Amino acid sequence: MSAQDSNLSSTGFDYVVAVTQDSINSTLAEYLYGGLPEAILCYVYNGDQPVPIDFATFVANAGNTDPFTVPDGTPSSDARVQNLDNANFAFAVKAKLGLPPGVDPSALPPIVVLKPGQSNVTYTLMFSEFVATELLYGPHDSMTWFNQAQPSGTSWTFSGAVDLDFQDASFTNLPADVQNRLKGVGDPDMFGVQQLYYDLNSSDLEQGFQFDNQPSNSVLNAFMTSDFIDTYWKALGGGEVLGYAAKQVTDTSPSSIAVTDVNFFTPDAVGSENAPLTLNYLCATNYDQLPDTTHAGFGWNWIEPGEVSQYDGVAALNRNTFANYLINFYNGNQTLSEYISCNCLTGDVTLVCDSPNVTYNFNLFYSNPTITFPASGSTIISVAFGSTASDECGGPVLGGKMELNSTYDFSVSVQENLMIISQHLVIYTYIRCAGSGAGGNIVDKAITDVYSIGVDDTGRIVVSPPDSNVVDNSQTPGQNGFLNWFTGVNQLLDYTKQYTQGCYATAMTDIPASFVENFVFPGGSTFSFSDAAFSDNQDLVAHITYADPTQ
C-alpha cells in the first residue's frame, strides 16, 4: 500500500502533505545550523518576587557589571558580585537556539520523534549557546554566585511532548489571531520547516519541558521549568525574528487552491515492513469543514521504505477538490462551468400556419446543466445534457413540422499522468414543409483534449498544452432539386444550420490550456516536486522534497 492508493475522498480531507520523521529532522538540523538569534532574559527582585528588566538597563544600574562575565564561584566579597547584589539581581539567561557546538550531529537525539496514532510529538529543544547565572542568597546574608555555560561537546536540552492537535480544547480556546498564526493559514510558506519549528516552539503548545543542568531549589530552576519557554519566545519576538518566511527555491505563483484549515496527525504505518512514519498536515480548502483525526488512519503509507532516501514526503490532492478547481477556474473570459453552459442549448420551436404558408420560428438558449462529480472511476467531472423541442401545424400536405434536438456530453477523466477532456455536441433538425421533409445532425462535433502533467527542472508542476483531436460529422440534409424548388425546404435547412452553428461557434472550441496550465499545487513555495501523477483513485499525488530552509 503506497501513495498510489491515495483515496482522500473516502476520508473527507481536501489535501494532505505527509513528511517523514527523517526529513523533518534533517531539514530542521540544516535550519538550525544556519544560526538563530540570541536572546537575553534578565530578572531582578522586587521584594521577594523576580521581575524582568531590560538587560542594558540592568548593567547600567549594576555599575556596568555584566553578570555573564563574572566567573562561577566568584566570592561574595568581589566588587562585581556586590554590584549585582546592590542592583537586586536575581538571575539572567542568555540562550541561542541551534545545534550545540563540538557535538557530532549523529550523536544528538532526534529533534522530533513522531508518535503513531497521535497528534503529539516528542520534541527536543537544543541550543548552540546557553549561559545561566544566578545570585543565590543563603542564611546569615550569605551569597553564592552561580554562572554555568553549556560546555563545548555537551548538549543541554529540553525534551517533552508537544501537542499539535489544532482541534482540541487547549488550542480552540486560544485567541483567533493566535490560532491563525500557529496554523499559518494563508501564508504561502505554511508547510515550510520554519512554520513547523514555530508551531513546535509555541509556548501555548508546550508541555512539561525539563532542563536538568541547573541547581535545584532555586528561583532560576523554577523559572527554567515553568516560564522559560514562554518568556524566551516573547523575547525573540515570535516567528518573524526566526526568519519565519522561507525564501523560495524558485519563483512560485500563489497556490491555485487556498488551504483554509489545517491539523496534524501521525497515522500508523501499514503494510510494508519498516515503512516510515509521516507527520501529516491534514488540510481543508475553500472553507470546507476539516474532518477530525479519526478519519486520518488512511490505510496506506505515503512513503515506502525504498523511497525514504529519495523523497521527503508526499503531497496529495483530493480528486473532488481538483475537479472543483477545474470547473470554477476563470481564464479571464469565463469559467469552465460557463463554457459548458454555452454548449448546452435548449431549443424553442413555434410554427404558425396561414394556408398555404407556414412560418417557422425557432431559437436556442444557453442552459445550466447538471454537473456531476463521480465518486469513483477515472471520470472526475461529467455532464450529459439533452433538450428536445418540436411543433407542427396544418395537415400533412399543406402544413409543416419542425424538430430541434440538442445533446452535449462533457467529461474530464484522469489516469497516470494524463488528463483527458472530451466533449461532443449534436444538434438534430427535422423540417417538413408542404409534404416534403428532411432532417439530420446539422451539428455533430467532438473534441478530445489530452493534457500531460509533469514536473519541470525547477521542481514545479507543469501541464502541457493539449494534444487535441477534432472530429466533425456535421451533415447538410436536404431533398432532391424538384422538391427543394417546390417547397424551399433546403433553404430552410441551410438557414437552420447556419443559425445553430452560429450559436455554438464561439463556445464549442478546444478547451484553452489556461484552464489547467496555471494550476499551482498548494505548498509549491516551501518544497519542490519530484513527480506528479494521479493515484488509482484519481487523487493528484506528487513526491516532494523540502526547499532549502537556510535561504
Coordinates of C-alpha atoms in Angstrom, one line a residue:
M1 CA 0.0 0.0 0.0
S2 CA 1.6 3.3 -1.1
A3 CA 0.7 6.8 -2.2
Q4 CA -0.6 5.2 -5.4
D5 CA -3.5 4.0 -3.2
S6 CA -4.4 7.6 -2.1
N7 CA -8.2 7.9 -1.8
L8 CA -8.8 11.2 0.1
S9 CA -12.4 11.3 -1.0
S10 CA -13.0 8.4 1.4
T11 CA -11.6 10.4 4.3
G12 CA -13.0 13.9 3.7
F13 CA -9.7 15.7 3.6
D14 CA -9.1 18.0 0.7
Y15 CA -5.4 18.0 0.8
V16 CA -2.7 16.2 2.7
V17 CA 1.1 16.8 3.0
A18 CA 2.9 13.9 4.6
V19 CA 6.6 14.3 5.6
T20 CA 8.8 11.7 7.1
Q21 CA 10.5 11.9 10.5
D22 CA 13.9 11.7 8.9
S23 CA 13.2 14.5 6.5
I24 CA 11.8 16.7 9.3
N25 CA 14.9 16.2 11.4
S26 CA 17.4 16.6 8.7
T27 CA 15.7 19.8 7.4
L28 CA 15.4 21.2 11.0
A29 CA 19.0 20.5 11.6
E30 CA 20.0 22.3 8.5
Y31 CA 17.9 25.2 9.5
L32 CA 19.5 25.3 13.0
Y33 CA 23.0 25.1 11.6
G34 CA 22.1 28.4 9.8
G35 CA 22.1 30.2 13.2
L36 CA 19.3 31.8 15.0
P37 CA 19.0 35.0 17.1
E38 CA 20.3 35.3 20.7
A39 CA 18.0 36.3 23.5
I40 CA 19.0 37.6 27.0
L41 CA 16.5 37.3 29.8
C42 CA 17.3 39.3 33.0
Y43 CA 15.4 39.4 36.3
V44 CA 15.7 41.5 39.5
Y45 CA 14.0 41.2 42.8
N46 CA 11.0 43.4 43.6
G47 CA 10.5 42.4 47.2
D48 CA 10.6 38.6 47.1
Q49 CA 9.4 38.3 43.5
P50 CA 11.7 38.3 40.5
V51 CA 10.6 40.7 37.7
P52 CA 12.0 41.2 34.2
I53 CA 14.3 44.1 33.4
D54 CA 15.9 45.3 30.2
F55 CA 19.4 43.8 30.2
A56 CA 21.2 47.0 29.2
T57 CA 19.3 49.0 31.8
F58 CA 20.3 46.4 34.5
V59 CA 24.0 46.5 33.5
A60 CA 24.0 50.3 33.8
N61 CA 22.2 50.0 37.2
A62 CA 24.9 47.5 38.4
G63 CA 27.8 49.8 37.8
N64 CA 28.3 48.4 34.3
T65 CA 28.7 44.8 35.6
D66 CA 27.8 42.2 33.0
P67 CA 26.7 39.1 35.0
F68 CA 27.7 36.8 32.2
T69 CA 31.4 37.9 32.6
V70 CA 31.5 37.1 36.3
P71 CA 33.1 33.6 36.7
D72 CA 31.2 30.9 38.5
G73 CA 32.0 30.8 42.3
T74 CA 33.3 34.3 42.5
P75 CA 33.2 35.2 46.2
S76 CA 30.5 37.5 47.6
S77 CA 33.1 40.0 48.6
D78 CA 34.1 40.6 45.0
A79 CA 33.1 44.1 43.8
R80 CA 31.2 42.7 40.8
V81 CA 29.0 40.5 43.0
Q82 CA 28.4 43.4 45.3
N83 CA 27.3 45.5 42.3
L84 CA 24.9 42.8 41.2
D85 CA 23.5 42.5 44.7
N86 CA 23.1 46.3 45.1
A87 CA 21.1 46.2 41.8
N88 CA 18.8 43.5 43.3
F89 CA 20.0 40.9 40.7
A90 CA 18.0 37.6 40.7
F91 CA 19.2 35.7 37.6
A92 CA 19.9 36.0 33.9
V93 CA 19.8 33.6 31.0
K94 CA 21.5 34.0 27.6
A95 CA 20.4 31.5 25.0
K96 CA 20.6 30.9 21.3
L97 CA 18.6 28.1 19.6
G98 CA 20.7 25.8 17.5
L99 CA 22.9 22.7 17.4
P100 CA 25.4 22.5 20.3
P101 CA 29.0 23.1 19.2
G102 CA 31.5 20.3 19.4
V103 CA 28.9 17.6 19.2
D104 CA 28.7 15.1 16.3
P105 CA 25.2 15.7 14.9
S106 CA 24.8 12.0 14.5
A107 CA 25.1 11.6 18.3
L108 CA 22.3 14.1 19.0
P109 CA 18.8 12.9 19.8
P110 CA 16.2 13.4 17.0
I111 CA 14.7 16.9 17.2
V112 CA 11.3 15.4 16.5
V113 CA 10.0 11.9 17.3
L114 CA 6.7 11.0 15.8
K115 CA 4.1 9.0 17.7
P116 CA 1.9 6.7 15.6
G117 CA -1.8 7.3 16.0
Q118 CA -1.4 10.7 17.7
S119 CA -1.0 14.4 17.1
N120 CA 1.6 14.6 19.9
V121 CA 5.2 14.5 19.0
T122 CA 8.3 14.3 21.2
Y123 CA 10.3 17.4 20.7
T124 CA 13.9 18.1 21.9
L125 CA 14.9 21.8 22.1
M126 CA 18.7 22.3 21.7
F127 CA 20.9 25.4 22.0
S128 CA 24.1 26.5 20.3
E129 CA 24.7 28.8 23.2
F130 CA 23.3 28.7 26.7
V131 CA 24.5 30.5 29.8
A132 CA 22.6 30.7 33.1
T133 CA 23.6 33.0 36.1
E134 CA 22.0 33.4 39.5
L135 CA 22.8 35.1 42.8
L136 CA 21.8 32.6 45.4
Y137 CA 21.0 34.0 48.9
G138 CA 21.7 31.8 51.9
P139 CA 21.5 32.1 55.7
H140 CA 23.1 35.0 57.5
D141 CA 23.1 37.2 54.4
S142 CA 25.4 34.8 52.6
M143 CA 25.6 34.9 48.8
T144 CA 26.7 32.3 46.3
W145 CA 27.4 33.3 42.7
F146 CA 26.4 30.8 40.0
N147 CA 27.4 31.0 36.4
Q148 CA 27.2 28.0 34.2
A149 CA 27.5 27.7 30.4
Q150 CA 26.9 24.7 28.2
P151 CA 30.3 23.2 27.6
S152 CA 31.6 22.5 24.1
G153 CA 30.8 18.9 23.3
T154 CA 27.8 18.8 25.6
S155 CA 24.2 19.2 24.7
W156 CA 21.8 20.8 27.2
T157 CA 18.3 20.1 26.1
F158 CA 14.7 20.4 26.9
S159 CA 12.6 17.4 25.9
G160 CA 8.9 16.8 26.1
A161 CA 5.6 16.2 24.4
V162 CA 4.2 18.9 22.1
D163 CA 0.5 18.7 21.3
L164 CA -0.1 19.6 17.6
D165 CA -3.8 18.8 17.7
F166 CA -5.4 22.0 16.5
Q167 CA -8.9 20.7 17.2
D168 CA -8.6 20.0 20.9
A169 CA -9.8 22.4 23.6
S170 CA -6.3 23.7 24.6
F171 CA -6.0 25.1 21.0
T172 CA -9.5 26.2 20.2
N173 CA -9.6 28.2 23.4
L174 CA -6.7 30.4 22.2
P175 CA -7.5 33.8 20.7
A176 CA -8.3 33.6 17.0
D177 CA -5.2 35.5 15.9
V178 CA -3.0 33.1 17.8
Q179 CA -4.7 30.1 16.2
N180 CA -4.2 31.6 12.8
R181 CA -0.6 32.4 13.5
L182 CA 0.1 28.9 14.5
K183 CA -1.7 27.3 11.6
G184 CA 0.0 29.6 9.1
V185 CA -3.2 29.6 7.0
G186 CA -2.9 32.0 4.1
D187 CA 0.9 32.1 4.3
P188 CA 2.5 30.7 1.1
D189 CA 5.1 29.0 3.3
M190 CA 2.7 27.3 5.7
F191 CA 4.3 23.9 5.0
G192 CA 7.9 25.1 5.5
V193 CA 10.1 23.8 8.2
Q194 CA 10.2 27.3 9.7
Q195 CA 6.5 27.2 10.3
L196 CA 6.7 23.7 11.8
Y197 CA 9.5 24.9 14.0
Y198 CA 7.4 27.9 15.1
D199 CA 4.5 25.5 15.9
L200 CA 6.8 23.2 17.9
N201 CA 8.2 26.1 20.0
S202 CA 4.9 27.9 20.6
S203 CA 4.5 28.5 24.3
D204 CA 0.8 27.8 24.0
L205 CA 1.6 24.2 22.9
E206 CA 4.5 23.4 25.1
Q207 CA 4.1 20.9 27.9
G208 CA 6.4 19.6 30.6
F209 CA 9.8 20.6 29.4
Q210 CA 12.6 19.8 31.8
F211 CA 16.2 21.2 32.0
D212 CA 18.4 19.2 34.4
N213 CA 21.6 21.2 34.4
Q214 CA 20.5 24.0 36.8
P215 CA 20.8 23.9 40.6
S216 CA 17.8 22.6 42.4
N217 CA 15.6 24.7 44.8
S218 CA 16.4 28.0 43.2
V219 CA 14.4 30.8 41.6
L220 CA 16.3 30.2 38.4
N221 CA 15.4 26.5 38.3
A222 CA 11.7 27.3 38.9
F223 CA 11.8 29.8 36.0
M224 CA 13.5 27.3 33.7
T225 CA 10.9 24.5 34.3
S226 CA 7.8 26.7 34.1
D227 CA 8.3 30.1 32.4
F228 CA 11.5 30.0 30.3
I229 CA 9.9 28.8 27.0
D230 CA 7.2 31.4 27.1
T231 CA 9.5 34.2 28.1
Y232 CA 12.2 33.2 25.6
W233 CA 9.8 33.2 22.6
K234 CA 8.4 36.6 23.6
A235 CA 12.0 37.9 23.8
L236 CA 12.6 36.6 20.3
G237 CA 9.6 38.4 19.0
G238 CA 7.9 35.4 17.6
G239 CA 8.5 33.6 14.4
E240 CA 9.4 36.7 12.4
V241 CA 12.7 37.0 14.3
L242 CA 13.4 33.4 13.5
G243 CA 13.2 34.1 9.8
Y244 CA 9.8 32.5 9.6
A245 CA 9.1 33.2 6.0
A246 CA 11.3 30.8 4.0
K247 CA 12.7 32.0 0.7
Q248 CA 11.6 30.1 -2.3
V249 CA 14.0 28.0 -4.3
T250 CA 12.3 29.3 -7.4
D251 CA 9.7 32.0 -8.1
T252 CA 6.4 30.3 -7.5
S253 CA 2.9 31.7 -8.0
P254 CA 0.4 31.6 -5.1
S255 CA -1.4 28.4 -4.8
S256 CA -4.4 27.9 -7.0
I257 CA -6.2 26.2 -4.2
A258 CA -6.4 28.1 -0.9
V259 CA -5.8 26.0 2.3
T260 CA -8.2 27.3 4.9
D261 CA -7.7 25.0 7.8
V262 CA -5.0 22.5 9.0
N263 CA -4.3 20.0 11.6
F264 CA -1.5 17.5 12.4
F265 CA -1.6 13.7 12.8
T266 CA 0.7 10.7 12.5
P267 CA -1.1 7.7 11.2
D268 CA 0.0 4.1 11.9
A269 CA 2.3 2.7 9.3
V270 CA 0.7 -0.3 7.5
G271 CA 1.7 -3.0 5.1
S272 CA 5.4 -2.9 4.3
E273 CA 7.8 -3.7 7.0
N274 CA 9.9 -0.7 8.1
A275 CA 7.6 1.7 6.4
P276 CA 8.4 5.2 7.8
L277 CA 6.0 7.2 9.9
T278 CA 4.9 10.5 8.5
L279 CA 3.7 13.7 10.1
N280 CA 0.6 14.6 8.1
Y281 CA -0.7 18.1 7.5
L282 CA -4.5 17.5 7.2
C283 CA -6.0 20.3 5.2
A284 CA -9.3 21.7 4.2
T285 CA -9.7 24.1 1.3
N286 CA -12.2 26.7 0.3
Y287 CA -13.6 26.8 3.9
D288 CA -14.7 23.2 3.9
Q289 CA -15.2 21.5 7.2
L290 CA -12.0 19.8 8.3
P291 CA -12.6 16.2 9.5
D292 CA -11.2 15.2 12.9
T293 CA -8.2 13.0 13.2
T294 CA -10.3 9.8 13.5
H295 CA -10.5 9.9 9.7
A296 CA -6.8 10.1 9.3
G297 CA -6.0 6.4 9.6
F298 CA -5.5 6.2 5.9
G299 CA -4.8 2.5 5.4
W300 CA -1.9 3.2 3.1
N301 CA 1.6 4.5 3.5
W302 CA 2.6 7.8 1.9
I303 CA 6.2 6.7 1.7
E304 CA 7.5 3.2 1.2
P305 CA 10.8 2.0 2.8
G306 CA 12.7 2.1 -0.5
E307 CA 11.6 5.8 -1.1
V308 CA 13.0 7.3 2.1
S309 CA 16.3 8.3 0.6
Q310 CA 14.7 9.8 -2.5
Y311 CA 11.9 11.9 -1.1
D312 CA 10.9 13.9 2.0
G313 CA 7.3 13.1 1.6
V314 CA 4.1 13.3 -0.5
A315 CA 1.5 15.9 -1.3
A316 CA -1.9 14.6 -2.3
L317 CA -5.0 16.5 -3.6
N318 CA -8.4 15.0 -3.3
R319 CA -10.0 14.2 -6.7
N320 CA -13.1 16.2 -5.9
T321 CA -11.0 19.3 -4.8
F322 CA -9.1 19.2 -8.1
A323 CA -12.3 18.7 -10.1
N324 CA -13.9 21.7 -8.3
Y325 CA -10.9 23.8 -9.1
L326 CA -11.1 22.9 -12.7
I327 CA -14.9 23.6 -13.0
N328 CA -14.6 27.0 -11.3
F329 CA -11.3 28.2 -12.8
Y330 CA -11.7 31.6 -14.5
N331 CA -9.5 32.0 -17.6
G332 CA -10.0 35.7 -18.0
N333 CA -13.1 35.3 -20.1
Q334 CA -15.2 32.6 -18.5
T335 CA -15.1 29.7 -16.1
L336 CA -15.2 26.1 -17.4
S337 CA -18.7 25.8 -15.9
E338 CA -19.8 28.8 -18.0
Y339 CA -18.1 27.3 -21.1
I340 CA -20.1 24.1 -20.6
S341 CA -23.3 26.1 -20.2
C342 CA -22.7 27.8 -23.5
N343 CA -22.8 24.4 -25.3
C344 CA -25.9 23.2 -23.5
L345 CA -28.5 24.5 -25.9
T346 CA -32.2 24.3 -25.2
G347 CA -34.4 24.7 -28.3
D348 CA -37.7 26.5 -28.8
V349 CA -39.9 25.9 -31.9
T350 CA -43.2 27.6 -32.8
L351 CA -44.9 27.1 -36.2
V352 CA -47.7 29.3 -37.4
C353 CA -49.9 28.1 -40.4
D354 CA -51.6 30.6 -42.6
S355 CA -52.5 28.4 -45.5
P356 CA -50.8 27.8 -47.8
N357 CA -47.8 29.4 -45.9
V358 CA -46.1 28.1 -42.8
T359 CA -43.9 30.4 -40.6
Y360 CA -41.1 28.6 -38.8
N361 CA -40.0 30.3 -35.5
F362 CA -37.1 28.7 -33.6
N363 CA -34.4 29.7 -31.2
L364 CA -31.7 28.2 -29.0
F365 CA -30.9 29.3 -25.4
Y366 CA -27.9 28.6 -23.1
S367 CA -28.8 26.3 -20.2
N368 CA -27.4 25.4 -16.8
P369 CA -26.8 21.6 -16.9
T370 CA -26.3 19.3 -14.0
I371 CA -22.6 18.8 -13.4
T372 CA -21.7 15.6 -11.6
F373 CA -18.5 14.6 -9.8
P374 CA -18.4 10.8 -9.8
A375 CA -17.3 9.3 -6.6
S376 CA -15.1 6.7 -8.2
G377 CA -13.7 5.7 -11.5
S378 CA -11.4 7.6 -13.9
T379 CA -14.0 10.3 -14.7
I380 CA -13.9 13.2 -12.2
I381 CA -16.3 15.6 -14.0
S382 CA -19.3 14.6 -16.1
V383 CA -22.1 16.3 -18.0
A384 CA -24.9 14.7 -20.0
F385 CA -27.3 17.3 -21.4
G386 CA -30.2 16.8 -23.7
S387 CA -33.1 19.0 -25.0
T388 CA -36.0 18.3 -27.3
A389 CA -38.3 20.8 -29.0
S390 CA -40.9 20.4 -31.7
D391 CA -44.0 21.9 -33.1
E392 CA -46.3 21.3 -36.1
C393 CA -49.4 22.9 -37.6
G394 CA -51.8 22.2 -40.5
G395 CA -52.2 19.0 -42.3
P396 CA -49.6 16.6 -43.7
V397 CA -49.6 18.3 -47.2
L398 CA -50.0 22.0 -46.7
G399 CA -48.9 22.1 -43.1
G400 CA -45.4 21.9 -41.5
K401 CA -43.4 20.3 -38.8
M402 CA -40.1 21.1 -37.1
E403 CA -37.9 19.3 -34.5
L404 CA -34.9 20.8 -32.9
N405 CA -33.0 18.5 -30.5
S406 CA -29.6 19.1 -28.8
T407 CA -27.3 16.9 -26.8
Y408 CA -24.0 17.8 -25.2
D409 CA -21.7 15.4 -23.4
F410 CA -18.7 16.6 -21.5
S411 CA -16.2 14.7 -19.3
V412 CA -12.9 15.1 -17.6
S413 CA -11.1 11.8 -16.9
V414 CA -7.6 11.2 -15.4
Q415 CA -5.2 8.3 -15.4
E416 CA -1.5 8.1 -14.6
N417 CA -0.1 11.5 -15.7
L418 CA -2.8 12.3 -18.2
M419 CA -6.0 14.3 -18.1
I420 CA -8.5 13.9 -20.9
I421 CA -11.2 16.4 -21.6
S422 CA -13.9 15.1 -24.0
Q423 CA -16.9 16.9 -25.4
H424 CA -19.5 16.1 -28.0
L425 CA -22.2 18.4 -29.3
V426 CA -25.0 17.2 -31.5
I427 CA -27.9 19.3 -32.9
Y428 CA -30.5 17.4 -34.9
T429 CA -33.1 19.2 -37.0
Y430 CA -36.1 17.8 -38.9
I431 CA -38.2 20.1 -41.1
R432 CA -41.4 19.2 -43.1
C433 CA -42.8 21.7 -45.4
A434 CA -45.7 21.2 -47.9
G435 CA -45.5 17.5 -47.7
S436 CA -41.7 17.1 -48.1
G437 CA -39.3 16.7 -45.2
A438 CA -35.6 16.3 -44.4
G439 CA -33.6 16.0 -41.3
G440 CA -30.2 15.2 -39.8
N441 CA -27.4 16.2 -37.5
I442 CA -26.6 19.6 -38.7
V443 CA -24.1 19.9 -35.9
D444 CA -22.1 16.8 -34.9
K445 CA -18.7 17.8 -33.5
A446 CA -16.5 16.0 -31.0
I447 CA -13.3 17.4 -29.4
T448 CA -10.8 15.5 -27.3
D449 CA -8.0 17.3 -25.5
V450 CA -5.3 15.3 -23.8
Y451 CA -3.0 17.1 -21.2
S452 CA 0.2 15.7 -19.7
I453 CA 1.0 16.6 -16.1
G454 CA 4.7 16.6 -15.0
V455 CA 7.4 18.4 -13.2
D456 CA 10.0 20.7 -14.8
D457 CA 13.7 21.0 -13.9
T458 CA 12.9 23.6 -11.2
G459 CA 10.6 21.3 -9.3
R460 CA 7.3 22.9 -10.4
I461 CA 4.3 21.0 -11.5
V462 CA 3.6 21.9 -15.1
V463 CA 0.8 21.0 -17.6
S464 CA 1.5 20.6 -21.3
P465 CA -0.6 22.3 -24.0
P466 CA -3.3 19.9 -25.1
D467 CA -2.9 17.3 -27.8
S468 CA -6.3 17.9 -29.5
N469 CA -8.4 15.8 -31.8
V470 CA -11.4 17.3 -33.6
V471 CA -14.0 15.1 -35.4
D472 CA -16.7 17.0 -37.3
N473 CA -19.5 14.8 -38.7
S474 CA -22.0 17.6 -39.3
Q475 CA -24.5 17.0 -42.1
T476 CA -26.3 19.1 -44.7
P477 CA -29.6 17.2 -45.1
G478 CA -32.0 18.1 -47.9
Q479 CA -34.4 16.9 -50.6
N480 CA -33.9 16.5 -54.3
G481 CA -33.9 19.5 -56.5
F482 CA -37.5 19.3 -57.6
L483 CA -38.9 19.2 -54.0
N484 CA -36.4 21.9 -53.0
W485 CA -37.8 24.1 -55.8
F486 CA -41.3 23.2 -54.9
T487 CA -41.1 23.7 -51.1
G488 CA -37.9 25.6 -50.3
V489 CA -37.1 23.1 -47.6
N490 CA -33.4 23.1 -48.3
Q491 CA -33.1 26.8 -47.9
L492 CA -34.9 26.5 -44.6
L493 CA -32.5 23.7 -43.5
D494 CA -29.5 25.8 -44.6
Y495 CA -30.7 28.7 -42.6
T496 CA -31.3 26.5 -39.6
K497 CA -27.8 25.1 -39.8
Q498 CA -26.2 28.5 -40.1
Y499 CA -28.2 29.7 -37.2
T500 CA -27.4 26.8 -34.9
Q501 CA -23.8 26.7 -35.8
G502 CA -23.6 30.4 -35.1
C503 CA -25.0 29.7 -31.6
Y504 CA -22.1 27.3 -30.8
A505 CA -19.3 28.6 -32.9
T506 CA -17.8 30.8 -30.2
A507 CA -18.2 28.2 -27.5
M508 CA -17.5 24.7 -28.9
T509 CA -13.8 25.0 -29.2
D510 CA -10.7 23.3 -27.7
I511 CA -10.5 23.8 -24.0
P512 CA -7.9 26.5 -23.6
A513 CA -4.7 25.3 -21.9
S514 CA -5.1 28.0 -19.3
F515 CA -7.8 26.0 -17.6
V516 CA -5.2 23.7 -16.2
E517 CA -1.7 25.0 -17.1
N518 CA -1.9 27.8 -14.5
F519 CA -2.6 25.3 -11.7
V520 CA -0.2 25.6 -8.7
F521 CA -0.1 22.8 -6.2
P522 CA -0.5 24.1 -2.6
G523 CA 2.8 24.3 -0.9
G524 CA 4.8 24.9 -4.0
S525 CA 6.8 27.6 -2.4
T526 CA 8.0 25.5 0.5
F527 CA 9.0 22.3 -1.3
S528 CA 9.8 21.2 -4.8
F529 CA 8.1 18.4 -6.6
S530 CA 9.8 15.3 -7.9
D531 CA 7.0 13.9 -9.9
A532 CA 3.2 14.2 -10.3
A533 CA 0.5 11.7 -11.4
F534 CA -2.9 10.5 -10.5
S535 CA -3.4 7.7 -8.0
D536 CA -5.5 4.6 -8.6
N537 CA -8.4 6.5 -7.0
Q538 CA -7.7 9.7 -9.1
D539 CA -6.1 11.9 -6.4
L540 CA -3.3 14.1 -7.7
V541 CA -0.2 12.9 -5.9
A542 CA 3.4 14.2 -6.0
H543 CA 6.5 13.3 -4.2
I544 CA 8.2 16.3 -2.5
T545 CA 11.5 17.5 -1.2
Y546 CA 11.9 20.4 1.2
A547 CA 13.1 23.7 -0.1
D548 CA 16.4 24.9 1.3
P549 CA 15.4 26.3 4.8
T550 CA 18.6 28.4 5.1
Q551 CA 17.9 30.6 2.1

